Amino acid sequence: MRAVQSAENFQNKMAMEGVPGSLGSSVGFSLRIGQTLFSSASLLFMSLGVEFYSYSAFCYLVTTMGLVIPWSCTLAVLDGYSVVVKCPVRQPGILFIIAAGDWVLSVLTLAAACSTASVVDLLFQTSGSFCTPKCCSRYQLSAAMAFLTWFLFLASALLNLWLLPSS
């Protein structure tokens, strides 16, 4: 009797959580908080240097992070609410929009991180004639934070895509 009850509790918990990391789960909440923190750090490191307007790749990173931060914050609030209320979002239309948004922002974040990293590498190769070492290291940190943001976005996008057919 006790084994049957524990199996039912496990099934109820899995039904509530769904796919770990998907919308409405505690892991999904952690992924969204990480996305928000890393994208904010990337934007902060890029914005500390006032010379970033000179390079279109840096402007692209700032624009992309400007899109990522509100998206991640909004979904972190939704995930947090779903975890507290213990009622995950499972409407197919909403899941499709969130999965599509995650994929689009994942690709944009990867493109911004790669372009920023390549420009920073090029600036380092010029022996500091275009960028002081302090600014270049900030830009390099910004690119690293953008790559970490992309990694978390990719995880969210894959997990939400996995959940989409089951809804």
CSV table of N, CA and C in Angstrom, one decimal:
chain,number,residue,atom,x,y,z
A,1,MET,N,0.8,-1.2,0.0
A,1,MET,CA,0.0,0.0,0.0
A,1,MET,C,0.9,1.3,0.0
A,2,ARG,N,1.9,1.2,0.8
A,2,ARG,CA,2.8,2.4,1.0
A,2,ARG,C,3.5,2.6,-0.3
A,3,ALA,N,4.0,1.6,-1.0
A,3,ALA,CA,4.7,1.7,-2.3
A,3,ALA,C,3.8,2.3,-3.4
A,4,VAL,N,2.5,1.9,-3.4
A,4,VAL,CA,1.6,2.4,-4.4
A,4,VAL,C,1.4,3.9,-4.1
A,5,GLN,N,1.2,4.3,-2.8
A,5,GLN,CA,1.0,5.7,-2.5
A,5,GLN,C,2.3,6.5,-2.9
A,6,SER,N,3.5,6.0,-2.6
A,6,SER,CA,4.7,6.8,-3.0
A,6,SER,C,4.8,6.9,-4.5
A,7,ALA,N,4.4,5.8,-5.3
A,7,ALA,CA,4.4,5.9,-6.7
A,7,ALA,C,3.5,7.0,-7.2
A,8,GLU,N,2.3,7.0,-6.6
A,8,GLU,CA,1.3,8.0,-7.0
A,8,GLU,C,1.8,9.4,-6.7
A,9,ASN,N,2.5,9.6,-5.5
A,9,ASN,CA,3.0,10.9,-5.2
A,9,ASN,C,4.1,11.3,-6.2
A,10,PHE,N,4.9,10.4,-6.6
A,10,PHE,CA,5.9,10.7,-7.6
A,10,PHE,C,5.3,11.1,-8.9
A,11,GLN,N,4.3,10.4,-9.3
A,11,GLN,CA,3.6,10.7,-10.6
A,11,GLN,C,2.9,12.1,-10.5
A,12,ASN,N,2.3,12.4,-9.4
A,12,ASN,CA,1.7,13.7,-9.2
A,12,ASN,C,2.7,14.8,-9.2
A,13,LYS,N,3.9,14.6,-8.6
A,13,LYS,CA,4.9,15.6,-8.7
A,13,LYS,C,5.5,15.8,-10.1
A,14,MET,N,5.7,14.7,-10.8
A,14,MET,CA,6.1,14.8,-12.2
A,14,MET,C,5.1,15.4,-13.1
A,15,ALA,N,3.8,15.2,-12.8
A,15,ALA,CA,2.8,15.8,-13.6
A,15,ALA,C,2.8,17.3,-13.3
A,16,MET,N,3.0,17.7,-12.1
A,16,MET,CA,3.1,19.1,-11.7
A,16,MET,C,4.3,19.8,-12.3
A,17,GLU,N,5.4,19.2,-12.2
A,17,GLU,CA,6.7,19.8,-12.7
A,17,GLU,C,6.8,19.6,-14.2
A,18,GLY,N,6.3,18.6,-14.8
A,18,GLY,CA,6.5,18.3,-16.2
A,18,GLY,C,8.0,18.1,-16.5
A,19,VAL,N,8.4,18.6,-17.6
A,19,VAL,CA,9.8,18.5,-18.0
A,19,VAL,C,10.6,19.4,-17.2
A,20,PRO,N,11.7,18.9,-16.5
A,20,PRO,CA,12.5,19.8,-15.7
A,20,PRO,C,13.1,20.9,-16.5
A,21,GLY,N,12.9,22.2,-16.1
A,21,GLY,CA,13.5,23.3,-16.9
A,21,GLY,C,12.5,23.9,-17.8
A,22,SER,N,11.3,23.3,-17.9
A,22,SER,CA,10.3,23.9,-18.8
A,22,SER,C,9.5,25.0,-18.1
A,23,LEU,N,8.7,25.7,-18.8
A,23,LEU,CA,7.9,26.8,-18.3
A,23,LEU,C,7.0,26.3,-17.1
A,24,GLY,N,7.1,27.0,-16.0
A,24,GLY,CA,6.3,26.6,-14.8
A,24,GLY,C,7.0,25.7,-13.8
A,25,SER,N,8.3,25.4,-14.0
A,25,SER,CA,9.0,24.5,-13.1
A,25,SER,C,10.1,25.3,-12.3
A,26,SER,N,10.5,24.8,-11.2
A,26,SER,CA,11.5,25.5,-10.4
A,26,SER,C,12.9,25.6,-11.2
A,27,VAL,N,13.2,24.5,-12.0
A,27,VAL,CA,14.4,24.6,-12.8
A,27,VAL,C,14.3,25.7,-13.8
A,28,GLY,N,13.1,25.8,-14.4
A,28,GLY,CA,12.8,26.8,-15.4
A,28,GLY,C,13.0,28.2,-14.8
A,29,PHE,N,12.5,28.3,-13.6
A,29,PHE,CA,12.7,29.6,-12.9
A,29,PHE,C,14.1,29.9,-12.7
A,30,SER,N,14.9,28.9,-12.3
A,30,SER,CA,16.4,29.2,-12.1
A,30,SER,C,17.0,29.5,-13.4
A,31,LEU,N,16.7,28.9,-14.5
A,31,LEU,CA,17.2,29.2,-15.8
A,31,LEU,C,16.9,30.7,-16.2
A,32,ARG,N,15.7,31.1,-15.9
A,32,ARG,CA,15.3,32.5,-16.3
A,32,ARG,C,16.0,33.5,-15.4
A,33,ILE,N,16.2,33.2,-14.2
A,33,ILE,CA,16.9,34.1,-13.3
A,33,ILE,C,18.4,34.2,-13.8
A,34,GLY,N,19.0,33.1,-14.2
A,34,GLY,CA,20.3,33.1,-14.7
A,34,GLY,C,20.4,33.9,-16.0
A,35,GLN,N,19.4,33.7,-16.9
A,35,GLN,CA,19.4,34.5,-18.1
A,35,GLN,C,19.4,36.0,-17.8
A,36,THR,N,18.5,36.3,-16.9
A,36,THR,CA,18.4,37.8,-16.5
A,36,THR,C,19.7,38.3,-15.9
A,37,LEU,N,20.3,37.5,-15.0
A,37,LEU,CA,21.6,38.0,-14.4
A,37,LEU,C,22.7,38.1,-15.4
A,38,PHE,N,22.9,37.1,-16.2
A,38,PHE,CA,24.0,37.1,-17.2
A,38,PHE,C,23.8,38.2,-18.3
A,39,SER,N,22.6,38.3,-18.8
A,39,SER,CA,22.3,39.3,-19.8
A,39,SER,C,22.5,40.7,-19.2
A,40,SER,N,22.1,40.9,-17.9
A,40,SER,CA,22.3,42.2,-17.3
A,40,SER,C,23.7,42.5,-17.1
A,41,ALA,N,24.5,41.5,-16.7
A,41,ALA,CA,25.9,41.7,-16.6
A,41,ALA,C,26.6,42.0,-17.9
A,42,SER,N,26.2,41.3,-19.0
A,42,SER,CA,26.7,41.6,-20.3
A,42,SER,C,26.4,43.0,-20.7
A,43,LEU,N,25.2,43.5,-20.5
A,43,LEU,CA,24.8,44.9,-20.8
A,43,LEU,C,25.6,45.9,-20.0
A,44,LEU,N,25.8,45.6,-18.7
A,44,LEU,CA,26.5,46.4,-17.8
A,44,LEU,C,28.0,46.6,-18.2
A,45,PHE,N,28.6,45.5,-18.5
A,45,PHE,CA,30.0,45.5,-18.9
A,45,PHE,C,30.2,46.2,-20.2
A,46,MET,N,29.3,46.1,-21.1
A,46,MET,CA,29.4,46.8,-22.4
A,46,MET,C,29.1,48.3,-22.3
A,47,SER,N,28.2,48.6,-21.4
A,47,SER,CA,27.8,50.0,-21.3
A,47,SER,C,28.8,50.8,-20.4
A,48,LEU,N,29.6,50.2,-19.7
A,48,LEU,CA,30.6,50.9,-18.9
A,48,LEU,C,31.6,51.6,-19.8
A,49,GLY,N,31.9,51.1,-21.0
A,49,GLY,CA,32.8,51.7,-21.9
A,49,GLY,C,32.0,52.6,-22.8
A,50,VAL,N,32.3,53.9,-22.8
A,50,VAL,CA,31.5,54.8,-23.6
A,50,VAL,C,31.8,54.7,-25.1
A,51,GLU,N,32.8,53.9,-25.5
A,51,GLU,CA,33.2,53.8,-26.9
A,51,GLU,C,32.5,52.7,-27.6
A,52,PHE,N,31.6,52.1,-27.0
A,52,PHE,CA,31.0,50.9,-27.7
A,52,PHE,C,30.1,51.3,-28.9
A,53,TYR,N,29.7,52.6,-29.0
A,53,TYR,CA,28.9,53.0,-30.1
A,53,TYR,C,29.7,53.0,-31.4
A,54,SER,N,31.0,52.9,-31.3
A,54,SER,CA,31.8,53.0,-32.5
A,54,SER,C,31.8,51.7,-33.3
A,55,TYR,N,31.3,50.6,-32.7
A,55,TYR,CA,31.3,49.3,-33.4
A,55,TYR,C,29.9,48.7,-33.4
A,56,SER,N,29.5,48.4,-34.6
A,56,SER,CA,28.1,47.9,-34.8
A,56,SER,C,27.8,46.6,-34.1
A,57,ALA,N,28.9,45.7,-33.9
A,57,ALA,CA,28.7,44.5,-33.2
A,57,ALA,C,28.4,44.7,-31.8
A,58,PHE,N,29.0,45.8,-31.2
A,58,PHE,CA,28.7,46.1,-29.8
A,58,PHE,C,27.3,46.7,-29.6
A,59,CYS,N,26.9,47.5,-30.6
A,59,CYS,CA,25.5,48.0,-30.6
A,59,CYS,C,24.5,46.9,-30.7
A,60,TYR,N,24.8,45.9,-31.5
A,60,TYR,CA,23.9,44.8,-31.7
A,60,TYR,C,23.8,44.0,-30.4
A,61,LEU,N,24.9,43.8,-29.7
A,61,LEU,CA,24.9,43.1,-28.4
A,61,LEU,C,24.0,43.9,-27.4
A,62,VAL,N,24.1,45.2,-27.4
A,62,VAL,CA,23.3,46.0,-26.4
A,62,VAL,C,21.9,45.9,-26.8
A,63,THR,N,21.5,45.9,-28.1
A,63,THR,CA,20.1,45.8,-28.5
A,63,THR,C,19.6,44.5,-28.2
A,64,THR,N,20.3,43.4,-28.4
A,64,THR,CA,19.9,42.1,-28.1
A,64,THR,C,19.7,41.9,-26.6
A,65,MET,N,20.6,42.3,-25.8
A,65,MET,CA,20.4,42.2,-24.4
A,65,MET,C,19.3,43.0,-23.9
A,66,GLY,N,19.0,44.2,-24.6
A,66,GLY,CA,17.8,45.0,-24.3
A,66,GLY,C,16.5,44.2,-24.5
A,67,LEU,N,16.5,43.3,-25.4
A,67,LEU,CA,15.4,42.4,-25.7
A,67,LEU,C,15.3,41.2,-24.7
A,68,VAL,N,16.5,40.7,-24.4
A,68,VAL,CA,16.5,39.5,-23.6
A,68,VAL,C,16.1,39.8,-22.1
A,69,ILE,N,16.5,40.9,-21.6
A,69,ILE,CA,16.3,41.2,-20.2
A,69,ILE,C,14.8,41.2,-19.9
A,70,PRO,N,14.0,42.0,-20.6
A,70,PRO,CA,12.5,42.0,-20.3
A,70,PRO,C,11.9,40.7,-20.5
A,71,TRP,N,12.3,40.0,-21.6
A,71,TRP,CA,11.7,38.6,-21.9
A,71,TRP,C,12.0,37.7,-20.7
A,72,SER,N,13.2,37.6,-20.3
A,72,SER,CA,13.6,36.7,-19.2
A,72,SER,C,13.0,37.1,-17.9
A,73,CYS,N,12.9,38.4,-17.6
A,73,CYS,CA,12.3,38.9,-16.3
A,73,CYS,C,10.8,38.5,-16.3
A,74,THR,N,10.1,38.7,-17.4
A,74,THR,CA,8.7,38.4,-17.5
A,74,THR,C,8.5,36.9,-17.3
A,75,LEU,N,9.3,36.1,-18.0
A,75,LEU,CA,9.1,34.6,-17.8
A,75,LEU,C,9.6,34.1,-16.5
A,76,ALA,N,10.5,34.8,-15.8
A,76,ALA,CA,10.9,34.4,-14.5
A,76,ALA,C,9.8,34.7,-13.5
A,77,VAL,N,9.1,35.8,-13.7
A,77,VAL,CA,7.9,36.1,-12.8
A,77,VAL,C,6.8,35.1,-13.0
A,78,LEU,N,6.6,34.7,-14.3
A,78,LEU,CA,5.6,33.7,-14.6
A,78,LEU,C,6.0,32.3,-14.0
A,79,ASP,N,7.2,32.0,-14.2
A,79,ASP,CA,7.7,30.7,-13.6
A,79,ASP,C,7.6,30.7,-12.1
A,80,GLY,N,8.0,31.8,-11.5
A,80,GLY,CA,7.9,31.9,-10.0
A,80,GLY,C,6.5,31.8,-9.5
A,81,TYR,N,5.6,32.5,-10.2
A,81,TYR,CA,4.2,32.4,-9.8
A,81,TYR,C,3.7,30.9,-10.0
A,82,SER,N,4.0,30.3,-11.1
A,82,SER,CA,3.6,28.9,-11.3
A,82,SER,C,4.2,28.0,-10.3
A,83,VAL,N,5.4,28.2,-9.8
A,83,VAL,CA,6.0,27.3,-8.8
A,83,VAL,C,5.3,27.6,-7.5
A,84,VAL,N,5.0,28.8,-7.1
A,84,VAL,CA,4.3,29.1,-5.8
A,84,VAL,C,2.9,28.6,-5.8
A,85,VAL,N,2.2,28.8,-6.9
A,85,VAL,CA,0.8,28.4,-7.0
A,85,VAL,C,0.7,26.9,-7.3
A,86,LYS,N,1.8,26.3,-7.7
A,86,LYS,CA,1.8,24.9,-8.1
A,86,LYS,C,0.8,24.5,-9.3
A,87,CYS,N,0.8,25.4,-10.2
A,87,CYS,CA,-0.1,25.3,-11.4
A,87,CYS,C,0.7,25.7,-12.6
A,88,PRO,N,1.4,24.8,-13.2
A,88,PRO,CA,2.2,25.1,-14.4
A,88,PRO,C,1.4,25.5,-15.6
A,89,VAL,N,1.9,26.3,-16.5
A,89,VAL,CA,1.2,26.8,-17.7
A,89,VAL,C,1.3,25.6,-18.7
A,90,ARG,N,0.2,25.2,-19.2
A,90,ARG,CA,0.3,24.1,-20.2
A,90,ARG,C,-0.6,24.4,-21.4
A,91,GLN,N,-1.0,25.6,-21.7
A,91,GLN,CA,-1.8,25.9,-22.8
A,91,GLN,C,-0.9,25.9,-24.1
A,92,PRO,N,-1.3,25.1,-25.1
A,92,PRO,CA,-0.4,25.0,-26.3
A,92,PRO,C,-0.1,26.3,-27.0
A,93,GLY,N,-1.0,27.2,-27.1
A,93,GLY,CA,-0.7,28.5,-27.7
A,93,GLY,C,0.4,29.3,-27.0
A,94,ILE,N,0.3,29.3,-25.7
A,94,ILE,CA,1.3,30.1,-24.9
A,94,ILE,C,2.6,29.4,-25.0
A,95,LEU,N,2.6,28.1,-24.8
A,95,LEU,CA,3.9,27.3,-24.9
A,95,LEU,C,4.5,27.5,-26.3
A,96,PHE,N,3.7,27.5,-27.3
A,96,PHE,CA,4.3,27.7,-28.7
A,96,PHE,C,5.0,29.1,-28.8
A,97,ILE,N,4.3,30.2,-28.3
A,97,ILE,CA,4.9,31.5,-28.4
A,97,ILE,C,6.1,31.6,-27.5
A,98,ILE,N,6.2,31.0,-26.4
A,98,ILE,CA,7.3,31.1,-25.5
A,98,ILE,C,8.5,30.2,-26.1
A,99,ALA,N,8.2,29.1,-26.7
A,99,ALA,CA,9.2,28.3,-27.3
A,99,ALA,C,9.8,29.0,-28.5
A,100,ALA,N,8.9,29.6,-29.3
A,100,ALA,CA,9.4,30.4,-30.5
A,100,ALA,C,10.2,31.6,-30.1
A,101,GLY,N,9.8,32.3,-29.1
A,101,GLY,CA,10.5,33.4,-28.6
A,101,GLY,C,11.9,33.0,-28.0
A,102,ASP,N,11.9,31.9,-27.3
A,102,ASP,CA,13.2,31.4,-26.8
A,102,ASP,C,14.2,31.1,-27.9
A,103,TRP,N,13.7,30.4,-29.0
A,103,TRP,CA,14.5,30.1,-30.1
A,103,TRP,C,15.0,31.3,-30.8
A,104,VAL,N,14.2,32.3,-31.1
A,104,VAL,CA,14.6,33.5,-31.8
A,104,VAL,C,15.6,34.2,-30.9
A,105,LEU,N,15.3,34.4,-29.6
A,105,LEU,CA,16.3,35.1,-28.8
A,105,LEU,C,17.6,34.3,-28.6
A,106,SER,N,17.5,33.0,-28.6
A,106,SER,CA,18.7,32.2,-28.5
A,106,SER,C,19.6,32.4,-29.7
A,107,VAL,N,19.0,32.5,-30.9
A,107,VAL,CA,19.8,32.7,-32.1
A,107,VAL,C,20.4,34.1,-32.1
A,108,LEU,N,19.6,35.1,-31.7
A,108,LEU,CA,20.1,36.5,-31.7
A,108,LEU,C,21.2,36.7,-30.7
A,109,THR,N,21.1,36.0,-29.5
A,109,THR,CA,22.1,36.1,-28.5
A,109,THR,C,23.4,35.4,-28.9
A,110,LEU,N,23.3,34.3,-29.6
A,110,LEU,CA,24.5,33.6,-30.1
A,110,LEU,C,25.2,34.5,-31.2
A,111,ALA,N,24.4,35.1,-32.0
A,111,ALA,CA,25.0,36.0,-33.1
A,111,ALA,C,25.6,37.2,-32.4
A,112,ALA,N,25.0,37.8,-31.4
A,112,ALA,CA,25.6,39.0,-30.8
A,112,ALA,C,26.8,38.6,-30.0
A,113,ALA,N,26.8,37.5,-29.3
A,113,ALA,CA,28.0,37.0,-28.6
A,113,ALA,C,29.2,36.7,-29.5
A,114,CYS,N,28.9,36.0,-30.6
A,114,CYS,CA,30.0,35.7,-31.6
A,114,CYS,C,30.5,37.0,-32.2
A,115,SER,N,29.7,37.9,-32.7
A,115,SER,CA,30.2,39.1,-33.3
A,115,SER,C,31.0,40.0,-32.3
A,116,THR,N,30.5,40.0,-31.1
A,116,THR,CA,31.2,40.8,-30.1
A,116,THR,C,32.6,40.2,-29.8
A,117,ALA,N,32.6,38.9,-29.7
A,117,ALA,CA,33.9,38.2,-29.4
A,117,ALA,C,34.9,38.4,-30.5
A,118,SER,N,34.4,38.3,-31.8
A,118,SER,CA,35.3,38.5,-32.9
A,118,SER,C,35.8,39.9,-33.0
A,119,VAL,N,35.0,40.9,-32.7
A,119,VAL,CA,35.5,42.3,-32.7
A,119,VAL,C,36.5,42.5,-31.6
A,120,VAL,N,36.2,42.0,-30.4
A,120,VAL,CA,37.1,42.1,-29.3
A,120,VAL,C,38.4,41.5,-29.6
A,121,ASP,N,38.4,40.3,-30.2
A,121,ASP,CA,39.6,39.6,-30.6
A,121,ASP,C,40.4,40.5,-31.6
A,122,LEU,N,39.7,41.1,-32.6
A,122,LEU,CA,40.4,41.9,-33.6
A,122,LEU,C,41.0,43.1,-32.9
A,123,LEU,N,40.3,43.7,-31.9
A,123,LEU,CA,40.8,44.9,-31.2
A,123,LEU,C,42.0,44.5,-30.4
A,124,PHE,N,42.1,43.3,-29.8
A,124,PHE,CA,43.2,42.9,-29.1
A,124,PHE,C,44.4,42.6,-30.0
A,125,GLN,N,44.2,42.2,-31.2
A,125,GLN,CA,45.2,41.9,-32.2
A,125,GLN,C,45.9,43.2,-32.7
A,126,THR,N,45.2,44.3,-32.6
A,126,THR,CA,45.8,45.6,-33.0
A,126,THR,C,46.6,46.3,-32.0
A,127,SER,N,47.0,45.6,-30.9
A,127,SER,CA,47.9,46.0,-29.9
A,127,SER,C,47.4,47.3,-29.2
A,128,GLY,N,46.1,47.4,-29.0
A,128,GLY,CA,45.6,48.5,-28.2
A,128,GLY,C,45.5,49.8,-28.8
A,129,SER,N,45.7,49.9,-30.1
A,129,SER,CA,45.6,51.2,-30.8
A,129,SER,C,44.2,51.7,-30.9
A,130,PHE,N,43.2,50.8,-30.9
A,130,PHE,CA,41.8,51.2,-31.1
A,130,PHE,C,41.1,51.2,-29.7
A,131,CYS,N,41.6,50.5,-28.8
A,131,CYS,CA,40.9,50.2,-27.5
A,131,CYS,C,41.9,50.1,-26.4
A,132,THR,N,41.6,50.8,-25.3
A,132,THR,CA,42.5,50.6,-24.2
A,132,THR,C,42.4,49.2,-23.6
A,133,PRO,N,43.4,48.6,-22.9
A,133,PRO,CA,43.3,47.3,-22.4
A,133,PRO,C,42.1,47.2,-21.4
A,134,LYS,N,41.8,48.2,-20.6
A,134,LYS,CA,40.7,48.2,-19.7
A,134,LYS,C,39.4,48.1,-20.4
A,135,CYS,N,39.2,48.9,-21.4
A,135,CYS,CA,37.9,48.8,-22.2
A,135,CYS,C,37.8,47.4,-22.9
A,136,CYS,N,38.9,47.0,-23.5
A,136,CYS,CA,38.8,45.7,-24.2
A,136,CYS,C,38.5,44.5,-23.3
A,137,SER,N,39.1,44.6,-22.1
A,137,SER,CA,38.8,43.5,-21.1
A,137,SER,C,37.3,43.5,-20.7
A,138,ARG,N,36.7,44.7,-20.6
A,138,ARG,CA,35.3,44.9,-20.3
A,138,ARG,C,34.5,44.3,-21.4
A,139,TYR,N,34.8,44.6,-22.6
A,139,TYR,CA,34.1,44.1,-23.8
A,139,TYR,C,34.2,42.6,-23.8
A,140,GLN,N,35.4,42.1,-23.5
A,140,GLN,CA,35.6,40.6,-23.5
A,140,GLN,C,34.7,39.9,-22.4
A,141,LEU,N,34.6,40.6,-21.2
A,141,LEU,CA,33.7,40.1,-20.2
A,141,LEU,C,32.3,40.1,-20.6
A,142,SER,N,31.9,41.2,-21.3
A,142,SER,CA,30.5,41.3,-21.9
A,142,SER,C,30.2,40.2,-22.8
A,143,ALA,N,31.2,39.8,-23.7
A,143,ALA,CA,31.0,38.7,-24.7
A,143,ALA,C,30.9,37.4,-23.9
A,144,ALA,N,31.7,37.2,-22.9
A,144,ALA,CA,31.6,36.0,-22.1
A,144,ALA,C,30.2,35.8,-21.4
A,145,MET,N,29.7,36.9,-20.9
A,145,MET,CA,28.4,36.9,-20.2
A,145,MET,C,27.3,36.6,-21.3
A,146,ALA,N,27.5,37.2,-22.5
A,146,ALA,CA,26.5,36.9,-23.6
A,146,ALA,C,26.5,35.4,-24.0
A,147,PHE,N,27.7,34.8,-24.0
A,147,PHE,CA,27.8,33.4,-24.3
A,147,PHE,C,27.1,32.6,-23.2
A,148,LEU,N,27.2,32.9,-21.9
A,148,LEU,CA,26.6,32.2,-20.8
A,148,LEU,C,25.1,32.4,-20.9
A,149,THR,N,24.6,33.6,-21.3
A,149,THR,CA,23.2,33.9,-21.5
A,149,THR,C,22.7,33.0,-22.6
A,150,TRP,N,23.4,32.9,-23.7
A,150,TRP,CA,23.0,32.0,-24.8
A,150,TRP,C,22.9,30.6,-24.4
A,151,PHE,N,23.8,30.1,-23.6
A,151,PHE,CA,23.8,28.7,-23.1
A,151,PHE,C,22.5,28.4,-22.3
A,152,LEU,N,22.2,29.3,-21.5
A,152,LEU,CA,20.9,29.2,-20.7
A,152,LEU,C,19.7,29.3,-21.5
A,153,PHE,N,19.7,30.2,-22.5
A,153,PHE,CA,18.6,30.3,-23.5
A,153,PHE,C,18.4,29.0,-24.3
A,154,LEU,N,19.5,28.4,-24.7
A,154,LEU,CA,19.5,27.2,-25.5
A,154,LEU,C,18.8,26.1,-24.6
A,155,ALA,N,19.2,26.0,-23.4
A,155,ALA,CA,18.7,25.0,-22.5
A,155,ALA,C,17.2,25.2,-22.4
A,156,SER,N,16.7,26.5,-22.1
A,156,SER,CA,15.3,26.7,-22.0
A,156,SER,C,14.6,26.4,-23.3
A,157,ALA,N,15.1,26.8,-24.4
A,157,ALA,CA,14.5,26.6,-25.7
A,157,ALA,C,14.3,25.1,-26.0
A,158,LEU,N,15.4,24.3,-25.7
A,158,LEU,CA,15.3,22.8,-25.9
A,158,LEU,C,14.2,22.2,-25.0
A,159,LEU,N,14.2,22.6,-23.8
A,159,LEU,CA,13.3,22.0,-22.8
A,159,LEU,C,11.9,22.4,-23.1
A,160,ASN,N,11.6,23.6,-23.5
A,160,ASN,CA,10.3,24.0,-23.9
A,160,ASN,C,9.8,23.4,-25.2
A,161,LEU,N,10.8,23.2,-26.1
A,161,LEU,CA,10.4,22.5,-27.3
A,161,LEU,C,10.1,21.0,-27.1
A,162,TRP,N,10.7,20.4,-26.1
A,162,TRP,CA,10.4,19.1,-25.7
A,162,TRP,C,9.0,19.0,-25.1
A,163,LEU,N,8.6,20.0,-24.4
A,163,LEU,CA,7.3,20.0,-23.7
A,163,LEU,C,6.2,20.3,-24.7
A,164,LEU,N,6.5,21.0,-25.8
A,164,LEU,CA,5.5,21.4,-26.7
A,164,LEU,C,4.6,20.3,-27.3
A,165,PRO,N,5.1,19.2,-27.8
A,165,PRO,CA,4.3,18.2,-28.3
A,165,PRO,C,3.4,17.5,-27.3
A,166,SER,N,3.8,17.5,-26.0
A,166,SER,CA,3.0,16.8,-25.0
A,166,SER,C,1.8,17.7,-24.5
A,167,SER,N,1.8,18.9,-24.9
A,167,SER,CA,0.7,19.8,-24.4
A,167,SER,C,-0.6,19.7,-25.2
